[in-house]
Coordinates of C-alpha atoms and ligand atoms in Angstrom, one line a residue:
X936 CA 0.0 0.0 0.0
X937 CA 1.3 3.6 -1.0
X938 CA 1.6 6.4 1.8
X939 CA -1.2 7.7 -0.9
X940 CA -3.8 5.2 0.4
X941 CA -3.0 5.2 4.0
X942 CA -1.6 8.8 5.0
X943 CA 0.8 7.5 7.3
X944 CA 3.7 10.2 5.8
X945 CA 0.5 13.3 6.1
X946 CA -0.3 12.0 10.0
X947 CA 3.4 12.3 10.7
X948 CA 3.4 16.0 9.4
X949 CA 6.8 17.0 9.5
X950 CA 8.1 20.5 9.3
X951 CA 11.1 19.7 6.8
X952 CA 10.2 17.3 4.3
X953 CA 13.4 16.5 3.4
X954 CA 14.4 14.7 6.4
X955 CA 12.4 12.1 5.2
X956 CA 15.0 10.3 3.0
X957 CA 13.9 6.7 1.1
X958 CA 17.2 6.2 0.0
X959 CA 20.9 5.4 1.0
X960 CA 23.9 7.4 1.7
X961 CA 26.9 6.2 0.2
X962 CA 29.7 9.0 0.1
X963 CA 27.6 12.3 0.5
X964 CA 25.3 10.9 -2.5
X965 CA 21.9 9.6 -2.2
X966 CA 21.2 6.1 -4.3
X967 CA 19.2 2.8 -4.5
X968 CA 15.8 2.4 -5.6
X969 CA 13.7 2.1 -2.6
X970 CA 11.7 -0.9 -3.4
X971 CA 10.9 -2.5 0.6
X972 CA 8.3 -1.0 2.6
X973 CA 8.5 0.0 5.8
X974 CA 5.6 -0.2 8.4
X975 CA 4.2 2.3 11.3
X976 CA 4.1 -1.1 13.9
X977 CA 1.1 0.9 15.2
X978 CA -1.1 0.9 12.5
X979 CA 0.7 -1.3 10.0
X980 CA 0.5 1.6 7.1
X981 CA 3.3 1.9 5.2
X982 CA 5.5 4.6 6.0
X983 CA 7.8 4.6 2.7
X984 CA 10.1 2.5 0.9
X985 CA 13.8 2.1 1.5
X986 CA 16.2 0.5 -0.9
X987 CA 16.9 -3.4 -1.4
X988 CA 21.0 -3.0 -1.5
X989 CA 23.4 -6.1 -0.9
X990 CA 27.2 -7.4 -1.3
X991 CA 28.4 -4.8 -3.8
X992 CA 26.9 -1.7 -2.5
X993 CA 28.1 -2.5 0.9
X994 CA 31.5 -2.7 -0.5
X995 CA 31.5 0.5 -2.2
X996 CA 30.2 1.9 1.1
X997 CA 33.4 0.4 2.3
X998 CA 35.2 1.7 -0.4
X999 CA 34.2 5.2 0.2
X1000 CA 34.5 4.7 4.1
X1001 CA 38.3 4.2 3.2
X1002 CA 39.0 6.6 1.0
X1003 CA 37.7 9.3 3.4
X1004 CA 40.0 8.0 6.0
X1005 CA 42.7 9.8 5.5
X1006 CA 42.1 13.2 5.8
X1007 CA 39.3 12.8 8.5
X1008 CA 41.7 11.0 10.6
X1009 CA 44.0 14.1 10.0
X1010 CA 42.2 17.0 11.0
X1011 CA 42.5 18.4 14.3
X1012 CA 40.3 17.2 17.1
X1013 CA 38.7 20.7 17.6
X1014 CA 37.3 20.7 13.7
X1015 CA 35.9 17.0 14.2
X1016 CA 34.5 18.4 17.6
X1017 CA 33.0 21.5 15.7
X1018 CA 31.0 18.8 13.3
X1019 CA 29.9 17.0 15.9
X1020 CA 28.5 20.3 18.0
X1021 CA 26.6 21.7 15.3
X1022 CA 25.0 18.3 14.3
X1023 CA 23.9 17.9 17.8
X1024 CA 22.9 21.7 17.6
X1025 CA 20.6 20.6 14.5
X1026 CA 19.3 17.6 16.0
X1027 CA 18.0 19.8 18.8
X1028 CA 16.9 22.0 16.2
X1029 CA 14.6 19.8 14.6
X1030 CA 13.9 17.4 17.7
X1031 CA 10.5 17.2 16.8
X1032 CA 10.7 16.3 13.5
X1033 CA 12.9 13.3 14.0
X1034 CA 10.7 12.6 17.2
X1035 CA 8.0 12.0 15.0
X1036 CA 9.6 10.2 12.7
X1037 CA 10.6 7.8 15.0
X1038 CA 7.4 7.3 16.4
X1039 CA 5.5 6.6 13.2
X1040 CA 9.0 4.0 12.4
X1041 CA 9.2 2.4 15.7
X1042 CA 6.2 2.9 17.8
X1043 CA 7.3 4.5 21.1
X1044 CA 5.3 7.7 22.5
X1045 CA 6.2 10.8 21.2
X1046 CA 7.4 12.0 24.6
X1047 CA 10.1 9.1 24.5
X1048 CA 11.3 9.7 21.6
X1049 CA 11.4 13.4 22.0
X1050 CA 14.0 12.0 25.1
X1051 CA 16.0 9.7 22.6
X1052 CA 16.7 12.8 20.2
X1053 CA 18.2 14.3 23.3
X1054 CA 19.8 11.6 24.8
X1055 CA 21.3 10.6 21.1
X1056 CA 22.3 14.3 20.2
X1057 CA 24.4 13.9 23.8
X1058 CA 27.1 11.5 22.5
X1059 CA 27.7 13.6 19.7
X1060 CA 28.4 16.8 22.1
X1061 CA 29.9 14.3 24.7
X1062 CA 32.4 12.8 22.5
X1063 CA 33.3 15.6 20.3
X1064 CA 34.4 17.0 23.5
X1065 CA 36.6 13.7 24.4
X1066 CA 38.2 14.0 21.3
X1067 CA 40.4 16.4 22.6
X1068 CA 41.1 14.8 25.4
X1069 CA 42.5 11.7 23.7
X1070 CA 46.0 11.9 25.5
X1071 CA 48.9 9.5 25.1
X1072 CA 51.4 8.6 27.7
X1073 CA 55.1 9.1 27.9
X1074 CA 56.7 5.8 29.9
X1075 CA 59.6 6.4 31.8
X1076 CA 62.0 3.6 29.8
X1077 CA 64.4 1.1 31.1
X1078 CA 67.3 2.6 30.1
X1079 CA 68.8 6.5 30.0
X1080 CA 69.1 6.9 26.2
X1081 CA 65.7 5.3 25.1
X1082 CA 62.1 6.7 25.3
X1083 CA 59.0 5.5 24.9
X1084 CA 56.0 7.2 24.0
X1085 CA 51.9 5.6 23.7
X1086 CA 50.3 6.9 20.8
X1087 CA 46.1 6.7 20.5
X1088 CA 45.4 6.3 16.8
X1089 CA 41.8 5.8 15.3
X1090 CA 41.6 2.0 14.1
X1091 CA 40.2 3.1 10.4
X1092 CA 37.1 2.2 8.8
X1093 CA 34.0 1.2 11.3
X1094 CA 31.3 -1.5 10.2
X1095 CA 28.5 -1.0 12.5
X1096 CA 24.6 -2.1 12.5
X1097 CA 22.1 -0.8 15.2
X1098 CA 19.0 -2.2 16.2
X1099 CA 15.1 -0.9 15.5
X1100 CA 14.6 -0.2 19.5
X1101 CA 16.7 3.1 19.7
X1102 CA 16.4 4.0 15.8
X1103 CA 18.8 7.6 16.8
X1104 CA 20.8 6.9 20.5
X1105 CA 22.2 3.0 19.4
X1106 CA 23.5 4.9 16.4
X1107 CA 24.8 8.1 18.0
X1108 CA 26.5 6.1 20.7
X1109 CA 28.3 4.3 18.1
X1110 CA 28.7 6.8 15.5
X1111 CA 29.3 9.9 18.0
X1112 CA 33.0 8.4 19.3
X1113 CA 34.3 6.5 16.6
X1114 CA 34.1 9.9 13.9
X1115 CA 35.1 11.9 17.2
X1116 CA 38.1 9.3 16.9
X1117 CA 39.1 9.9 13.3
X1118 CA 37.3 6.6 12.1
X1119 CA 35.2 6.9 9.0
X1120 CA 32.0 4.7 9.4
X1121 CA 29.7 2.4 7.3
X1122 CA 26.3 2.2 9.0
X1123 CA 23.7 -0.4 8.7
X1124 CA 20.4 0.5 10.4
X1125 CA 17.4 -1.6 11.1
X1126 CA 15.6 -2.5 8.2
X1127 CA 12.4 -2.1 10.9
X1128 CA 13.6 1.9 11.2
X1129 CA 15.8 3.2 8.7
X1130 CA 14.4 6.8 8.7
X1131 CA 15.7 7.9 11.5
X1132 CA 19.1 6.8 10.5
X1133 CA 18.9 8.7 7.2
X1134 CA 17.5 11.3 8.4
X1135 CA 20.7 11.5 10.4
X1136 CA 22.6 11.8 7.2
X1137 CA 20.7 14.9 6.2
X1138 CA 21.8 16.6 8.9
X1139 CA 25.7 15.4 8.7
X1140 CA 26.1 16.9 5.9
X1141 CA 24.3 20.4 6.9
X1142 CA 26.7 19.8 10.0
X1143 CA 29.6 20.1 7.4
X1144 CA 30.5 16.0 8.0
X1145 CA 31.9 15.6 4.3
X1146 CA 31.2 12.8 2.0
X1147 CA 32.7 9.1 3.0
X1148 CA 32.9 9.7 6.4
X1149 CA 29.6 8.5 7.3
X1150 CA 27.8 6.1 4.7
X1151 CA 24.5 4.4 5.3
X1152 CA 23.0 1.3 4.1
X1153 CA 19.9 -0.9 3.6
X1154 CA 18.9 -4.1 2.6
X1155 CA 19.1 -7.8 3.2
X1156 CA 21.0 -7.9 6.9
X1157 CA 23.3 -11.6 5.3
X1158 CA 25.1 -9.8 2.4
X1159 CA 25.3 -6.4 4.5
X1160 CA 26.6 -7.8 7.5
X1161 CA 29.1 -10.3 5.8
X1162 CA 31.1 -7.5 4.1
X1163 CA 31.1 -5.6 7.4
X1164 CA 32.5 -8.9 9.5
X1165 CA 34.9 -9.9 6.7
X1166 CA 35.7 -7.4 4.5
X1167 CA 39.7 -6.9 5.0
X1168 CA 39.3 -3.0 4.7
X1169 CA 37.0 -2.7 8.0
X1170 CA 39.4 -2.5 10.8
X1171 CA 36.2 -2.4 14.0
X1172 CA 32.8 -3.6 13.8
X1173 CA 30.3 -2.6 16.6
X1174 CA 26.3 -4.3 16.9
X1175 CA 23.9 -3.9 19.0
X1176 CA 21.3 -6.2 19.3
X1177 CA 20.5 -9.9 20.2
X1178 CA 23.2 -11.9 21.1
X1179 CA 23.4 -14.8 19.3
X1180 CA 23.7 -12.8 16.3
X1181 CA 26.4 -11.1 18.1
X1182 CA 28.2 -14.5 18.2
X1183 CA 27.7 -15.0 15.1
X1184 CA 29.1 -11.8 13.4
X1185 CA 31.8 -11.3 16.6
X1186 CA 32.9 -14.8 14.8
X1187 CA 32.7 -14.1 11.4
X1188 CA 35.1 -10.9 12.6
X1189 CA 37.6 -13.4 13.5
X1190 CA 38.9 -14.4 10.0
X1191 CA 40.1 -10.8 9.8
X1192 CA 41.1 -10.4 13.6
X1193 CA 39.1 -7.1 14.0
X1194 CA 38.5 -4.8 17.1
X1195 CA 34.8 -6.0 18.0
X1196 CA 32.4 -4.7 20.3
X1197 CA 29.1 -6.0 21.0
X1198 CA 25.9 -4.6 23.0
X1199 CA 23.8 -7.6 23.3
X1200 CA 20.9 -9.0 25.1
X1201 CA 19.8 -8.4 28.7
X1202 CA 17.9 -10.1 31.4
X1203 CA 18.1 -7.5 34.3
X1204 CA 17.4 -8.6 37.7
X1205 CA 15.0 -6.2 39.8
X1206 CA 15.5 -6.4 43.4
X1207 CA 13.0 -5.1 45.9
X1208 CA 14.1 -5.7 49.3
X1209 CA 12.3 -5.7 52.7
X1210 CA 14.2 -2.1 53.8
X1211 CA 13.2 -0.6 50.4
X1212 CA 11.3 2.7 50.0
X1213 CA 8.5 0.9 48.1
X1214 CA 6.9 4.1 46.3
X1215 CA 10.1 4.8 45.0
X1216 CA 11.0 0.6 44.1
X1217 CA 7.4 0.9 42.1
X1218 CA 8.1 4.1 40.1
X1219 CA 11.7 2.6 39.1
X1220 CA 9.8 -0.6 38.3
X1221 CA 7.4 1.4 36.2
X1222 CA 10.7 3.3 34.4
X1223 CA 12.8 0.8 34.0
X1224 CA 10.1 -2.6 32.9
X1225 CA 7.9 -0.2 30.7
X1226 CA 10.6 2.4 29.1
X1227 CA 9.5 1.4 25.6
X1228 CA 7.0 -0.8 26.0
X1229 CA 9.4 -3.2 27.9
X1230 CA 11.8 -3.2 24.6
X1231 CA 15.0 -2.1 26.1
X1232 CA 18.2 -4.2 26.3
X1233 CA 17.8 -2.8 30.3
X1234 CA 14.7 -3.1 31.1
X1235 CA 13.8 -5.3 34.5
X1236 CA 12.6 -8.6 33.0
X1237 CA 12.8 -10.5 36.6
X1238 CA 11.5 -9.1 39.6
X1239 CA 12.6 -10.3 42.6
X1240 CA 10.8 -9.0 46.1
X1241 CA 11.2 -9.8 49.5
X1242 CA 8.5 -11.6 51.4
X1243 CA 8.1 -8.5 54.2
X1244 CA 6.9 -6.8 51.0
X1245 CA 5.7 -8.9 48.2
X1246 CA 2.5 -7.9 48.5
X1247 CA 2.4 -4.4 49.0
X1248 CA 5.2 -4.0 46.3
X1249 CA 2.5 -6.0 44.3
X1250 CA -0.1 -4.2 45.0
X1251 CA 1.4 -0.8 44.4
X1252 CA 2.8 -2.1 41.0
X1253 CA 0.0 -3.2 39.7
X1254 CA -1.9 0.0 40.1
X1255 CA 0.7 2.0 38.8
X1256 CA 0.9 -0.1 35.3
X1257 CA -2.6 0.2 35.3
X1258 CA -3.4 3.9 35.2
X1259 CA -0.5 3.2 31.8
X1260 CA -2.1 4.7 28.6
X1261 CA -1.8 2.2 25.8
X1262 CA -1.9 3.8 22.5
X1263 CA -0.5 4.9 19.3
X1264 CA 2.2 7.2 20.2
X1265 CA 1.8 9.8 17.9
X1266 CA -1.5 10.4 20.1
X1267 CA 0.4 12.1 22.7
X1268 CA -0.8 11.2 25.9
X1269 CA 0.0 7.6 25.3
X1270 CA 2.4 6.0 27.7
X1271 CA 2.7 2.4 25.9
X1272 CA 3.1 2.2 22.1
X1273 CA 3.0 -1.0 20.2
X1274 CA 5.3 -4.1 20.2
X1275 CA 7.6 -3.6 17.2
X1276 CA 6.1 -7.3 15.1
X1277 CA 3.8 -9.8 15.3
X1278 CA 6.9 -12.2 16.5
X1279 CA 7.9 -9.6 19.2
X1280 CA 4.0 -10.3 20.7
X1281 CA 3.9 -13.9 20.3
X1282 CA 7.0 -13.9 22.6
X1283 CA 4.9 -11.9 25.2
X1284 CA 2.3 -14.4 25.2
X1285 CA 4.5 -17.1 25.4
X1286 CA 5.6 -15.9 28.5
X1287 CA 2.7 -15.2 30.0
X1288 CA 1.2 -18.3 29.2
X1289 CA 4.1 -20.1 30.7
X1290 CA 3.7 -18.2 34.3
X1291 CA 0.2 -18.5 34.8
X1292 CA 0.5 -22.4 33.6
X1293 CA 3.1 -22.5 36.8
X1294 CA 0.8 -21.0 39.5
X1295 CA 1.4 -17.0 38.3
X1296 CA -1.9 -15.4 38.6
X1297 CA -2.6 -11.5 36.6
X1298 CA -2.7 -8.5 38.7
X1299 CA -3.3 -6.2 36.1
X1300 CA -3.5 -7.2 32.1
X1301 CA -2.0 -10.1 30.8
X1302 CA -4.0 -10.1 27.4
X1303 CA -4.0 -8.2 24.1
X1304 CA -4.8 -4.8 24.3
X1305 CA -7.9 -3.6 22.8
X1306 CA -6.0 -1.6 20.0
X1307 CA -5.1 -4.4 18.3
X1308 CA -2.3 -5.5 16.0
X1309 CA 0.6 -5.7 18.4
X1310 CA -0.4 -3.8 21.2
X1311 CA -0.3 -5.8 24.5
X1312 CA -1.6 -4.6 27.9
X1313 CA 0.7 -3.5 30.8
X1314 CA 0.9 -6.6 32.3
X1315 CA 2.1 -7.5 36.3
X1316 CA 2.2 -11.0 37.2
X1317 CA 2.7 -12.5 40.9
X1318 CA 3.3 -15.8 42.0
X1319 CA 5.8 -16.3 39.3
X1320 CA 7.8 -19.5 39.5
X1321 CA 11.5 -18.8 40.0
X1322 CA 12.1 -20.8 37.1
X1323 CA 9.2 -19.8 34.7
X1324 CA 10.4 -18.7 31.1
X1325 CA 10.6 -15.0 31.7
X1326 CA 13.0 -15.4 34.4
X1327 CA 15.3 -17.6 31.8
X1328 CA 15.0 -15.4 28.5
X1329 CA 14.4 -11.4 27.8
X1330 CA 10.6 -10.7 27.2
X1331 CA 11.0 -7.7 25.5
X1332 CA 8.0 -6.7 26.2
X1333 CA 5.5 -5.1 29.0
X1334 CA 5.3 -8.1 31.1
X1335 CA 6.4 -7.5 35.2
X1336 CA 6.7 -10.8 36.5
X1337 CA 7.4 -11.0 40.1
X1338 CA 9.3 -13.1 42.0
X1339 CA 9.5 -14.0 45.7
X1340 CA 12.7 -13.7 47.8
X1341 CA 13.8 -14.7 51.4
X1342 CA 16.9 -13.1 51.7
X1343 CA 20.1 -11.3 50.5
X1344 CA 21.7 -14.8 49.4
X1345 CA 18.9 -15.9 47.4
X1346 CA 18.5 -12.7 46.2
X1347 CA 21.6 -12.7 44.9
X1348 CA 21.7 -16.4 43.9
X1349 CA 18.4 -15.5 41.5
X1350 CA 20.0 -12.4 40.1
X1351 CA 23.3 -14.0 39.1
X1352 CA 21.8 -17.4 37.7
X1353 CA 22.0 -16.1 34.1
X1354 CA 24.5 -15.8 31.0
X1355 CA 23.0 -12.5 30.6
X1356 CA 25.4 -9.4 32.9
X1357 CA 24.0 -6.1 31.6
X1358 CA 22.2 -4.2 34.0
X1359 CA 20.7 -5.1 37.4
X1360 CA 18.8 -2.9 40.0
X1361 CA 18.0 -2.7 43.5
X1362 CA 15.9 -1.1 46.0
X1363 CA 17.2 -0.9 49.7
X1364 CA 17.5 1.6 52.3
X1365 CA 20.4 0.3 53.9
X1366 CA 24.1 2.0 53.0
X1367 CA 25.8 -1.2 54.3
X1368 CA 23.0 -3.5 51.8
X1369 CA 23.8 -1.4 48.6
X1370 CA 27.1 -1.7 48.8
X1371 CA 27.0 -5.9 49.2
X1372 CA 24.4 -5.8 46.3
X1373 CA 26.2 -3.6 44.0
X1374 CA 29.4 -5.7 44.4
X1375 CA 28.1 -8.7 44.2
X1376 CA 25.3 -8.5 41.4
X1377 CA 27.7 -9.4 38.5
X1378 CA 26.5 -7.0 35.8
X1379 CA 28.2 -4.1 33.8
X1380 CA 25.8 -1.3 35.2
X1381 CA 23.6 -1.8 38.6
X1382 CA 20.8 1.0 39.7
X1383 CA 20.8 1.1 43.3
X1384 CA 17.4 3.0 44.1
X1385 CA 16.7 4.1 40.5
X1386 CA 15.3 2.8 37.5
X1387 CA 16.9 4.7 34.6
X1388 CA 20.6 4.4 34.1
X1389 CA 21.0 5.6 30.8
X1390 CA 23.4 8.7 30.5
X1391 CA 25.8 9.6 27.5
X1392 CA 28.5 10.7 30.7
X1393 CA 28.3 6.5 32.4
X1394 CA 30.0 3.5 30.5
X1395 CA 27.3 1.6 29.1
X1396 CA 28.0 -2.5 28.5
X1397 CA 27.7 -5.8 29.6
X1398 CA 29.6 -8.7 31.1
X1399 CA 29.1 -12.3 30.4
X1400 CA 27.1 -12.8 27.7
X1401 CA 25.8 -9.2 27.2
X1402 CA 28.4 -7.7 25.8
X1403 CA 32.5 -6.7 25.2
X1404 CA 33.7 -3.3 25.2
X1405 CA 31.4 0.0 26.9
X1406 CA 29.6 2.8 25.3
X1407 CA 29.4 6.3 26.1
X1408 CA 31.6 7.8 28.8
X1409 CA 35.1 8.1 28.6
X1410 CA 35.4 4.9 28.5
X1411 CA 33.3 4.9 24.8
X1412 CA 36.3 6.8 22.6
X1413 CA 39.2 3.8 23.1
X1414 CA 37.0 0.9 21.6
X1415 CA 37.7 3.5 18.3
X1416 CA 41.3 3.8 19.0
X1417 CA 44.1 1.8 18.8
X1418 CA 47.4 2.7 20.9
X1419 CA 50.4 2.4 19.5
X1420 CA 54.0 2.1 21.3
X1421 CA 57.0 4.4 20.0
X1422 CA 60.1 3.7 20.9
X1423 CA 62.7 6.4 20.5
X1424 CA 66.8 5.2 20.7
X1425 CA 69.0 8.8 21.3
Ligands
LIG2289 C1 19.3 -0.7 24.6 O1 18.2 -1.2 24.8 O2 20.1 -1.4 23.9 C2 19.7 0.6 25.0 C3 19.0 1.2 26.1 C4 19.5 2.5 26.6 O3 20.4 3.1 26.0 O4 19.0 3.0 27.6

């Protein structure tokens, strides 16, 4: 169906056209023929079309990637930084365009993705910034007439494909430090929410980003992804999204020994403990298990309570995902968009089916919302086994499922029993308890009393399965660089 027959382009209304790009970005030019439709997951109108590229596009992507390399990786810090400030500046600028656009692409409410224009434009400030702050080291050398000296040098040409969750921040965080770094980049977006991505690319090149240094592709993920695991030319290659794909392309890196780093799945632990401020343990469970309709890489997928509280904590939960407004999210008052696909919801009903066939019983939900398509209600289970399915795999979806606890062991026991180690939280009131927990939770990023963690300025990353390397930060600019040792004879 055209945009003709169902509006969906008209009902997103944007102020500049142009942002909406249906085509790729291969050094500073615009090509392909966009043939593949894209979907609002809301009302399943198609948005657009984006192009259908593969093997040989991606590698003249690459090809242009490389080229570029040289100069960008020679200009001084402060120019890159410049770039990166005024793209922010625009993204701010037209927040509410690419807001919008997002919304219609991926579904969440127009007031979160207002947030993730913010949050995204942030790594490009942030790391512009850190660019000139990439110092080396002078080593004091074993002998009198030698010195040694630690250059940071960008690694070169960056293969990097985001997910459809964060259409603007996973790209950004990515993105932001390695061209802050010197690296020239070939992106490949979710085919689920491309726009966003593009829409990006209009606004590099008004930031004055010049051609090669940032190229964008779409099409079939196999041929796409293979050339950015194997080609020879791409020195890093970043992902974000599931993890075993992650194993899969961190492998396929292997045959050319590249700098990998990988932002992969999730299943955070959610502690609510006996001494916790409960009003503040609900509204952190509310942020943090229905930020995106539950579709976060961080969002609580098991909660675990204490039995002084369970039901209280229950109780209080429940009401608060209740009064949450399901909706489209370009209606602007909603609170809970749809799930991205048909797949994502069958998941959610797996998982729910599971729990209540083990003894779970529905405190609020726990069926299709009345919106149809993929929309699920808010959902808060209690009872739930301590082995049910949601506590084993990510849910990725609106589904609280809560767990009961006796005490800090066990606590700990349930939070650790996983291959997952990206973010865990906890609620306590106890100084002496925080510290224990935050120690000994083995993740890459705890909330102790809050449910958001998300912050261009913190390292974001995973251990275990979730993840190698950290995002954002200082930390965020060395996975882009690669240090080199000088040795000087006299
Ligand atoms: C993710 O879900 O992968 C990212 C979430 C965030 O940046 O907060």
């Amino acid at each position: 169906m055209a945009d003709g027959e169902t509006g969906e382009l008209g009902r997103i209304g944007l102020q500049r056209a142009d942002l909406f790009r249906q085509q790729c970005y291969i050094n500073g030019k615009w090509v392909g023929e966009p043939t593949v439709d894209v979907r609002n997951p809301a009302t399943r109108g198609v948005i657009g079309r984006i192009p259908d590229l593969g093997k040989s596009e991606t590698e003249a992507a690459v090809a242009a990637a490389a080229a570029a390399l040289p100069k960008w990786k020679a200009e001084p810090a402060a120019a890159r930084a410049k770039i990166l400030r005024k793209w922010n500046e625009l993204m701010l600028k037209h927040q509410e365009d690419l807001a919008r656009l997002m919304t219609a692409e991926q579904g969440k409410p127009l007031a979160e993705a207002r947030g993730e224009i913010a949050y995204a434009g942030a790594f490009f400030e942030w790391f512009g910034e850190e660019a000139k702050r990439v110092y080396g080291d002078t080593i004091p050398a074993p002998a009198s007439d030698r010195r040694i000296m630690v250059l940071k040098q960008p690694v070169g040409v960056v293969g990097a494909i985001t997910p459809w969750n964060f259409p603007t921040a996973m790209i950004t965080r990515k993105v932001g430090p390695g061209i802050a770094a010197g690296c020239t980049v070939v992106l490949k977006p979710s085919e689920l929410t491309p726009y966003s991505a593009l829409a990006l690319a209009v606004l590099a090149e008004e930031a004055g980003l010049p051609p090669g240094v940032l190229n964008i592709i779409t099409g079939d993920a196999e041929p796409i992804g293979r050339v950015l695991t194997e080609d020879p030319r791409i020195a890093k290659f970043t992902f974000t999204g599931s993890t075993p794909v992650g194993k899969k392309l961190a492998a396929q890196c292997m045959g050319t020994v590249k700098r990998v780093s990988l932002e992969l799945g999730g299943n955070a632990p959610f502690l609510v403990f006996d001494d916790a401020d409960l009003e503040a343990a609900a509204a952190g469970a509310i942020i943090s298990k229905f930020r995106n309709t539950g579709q976060t890489c961080v969002c609580a997928n098991r909660i675990y309570v204490q039995d002084g509280v369970y039901d209280a904590f229950a109780k209080l939960l429940a009401e608060k995902a209740s009064n949450l407004v399901v909706g489209d999210g370009l209606a602007g008052v909603t609170t809970q968009g749809p799930l991205i696909n048909a797949k994502a919801l069958e998941k959610v009903e797996a998982h729910v089916a599971d729990a209540l066939g083990h003894g779970a019983k529905a405190l609020t939900g726990a069926a299709r919302d009345s919106h149809g398509g993929t929309f699920y209600q808010p959902t808060v289970l209690r009872d739930v086994a301590p082995d049910a399915l949601l506590t084993r795999e990510e849910t990725f979806g609106p589904v609280a499922g809560l767990v009961r606890f006796k005490d800090e062991t066990q606590a700990l026991q349930f939070a650790n029993n996983s291959r997952a180690g990206l973010a865990a939280y906890a609620f306590t009131q106890s100084l002496a308890r925080s510290w224990r927990v935050s120690e000994g939770l083995e993740y890459g990023m705890v909330g102790m009393n809050t449910g958001l963690i998300s912050t261009e300025v913190s390292p974001f990353g995973g251990v275990k399965e979730s993840g190698v390397g950290r995002e954002g930060s200082k930390y965020g600019i060395d996975e882009y660089l690669d240090l080199k040792a000088v040795f000087v004879q006299l």
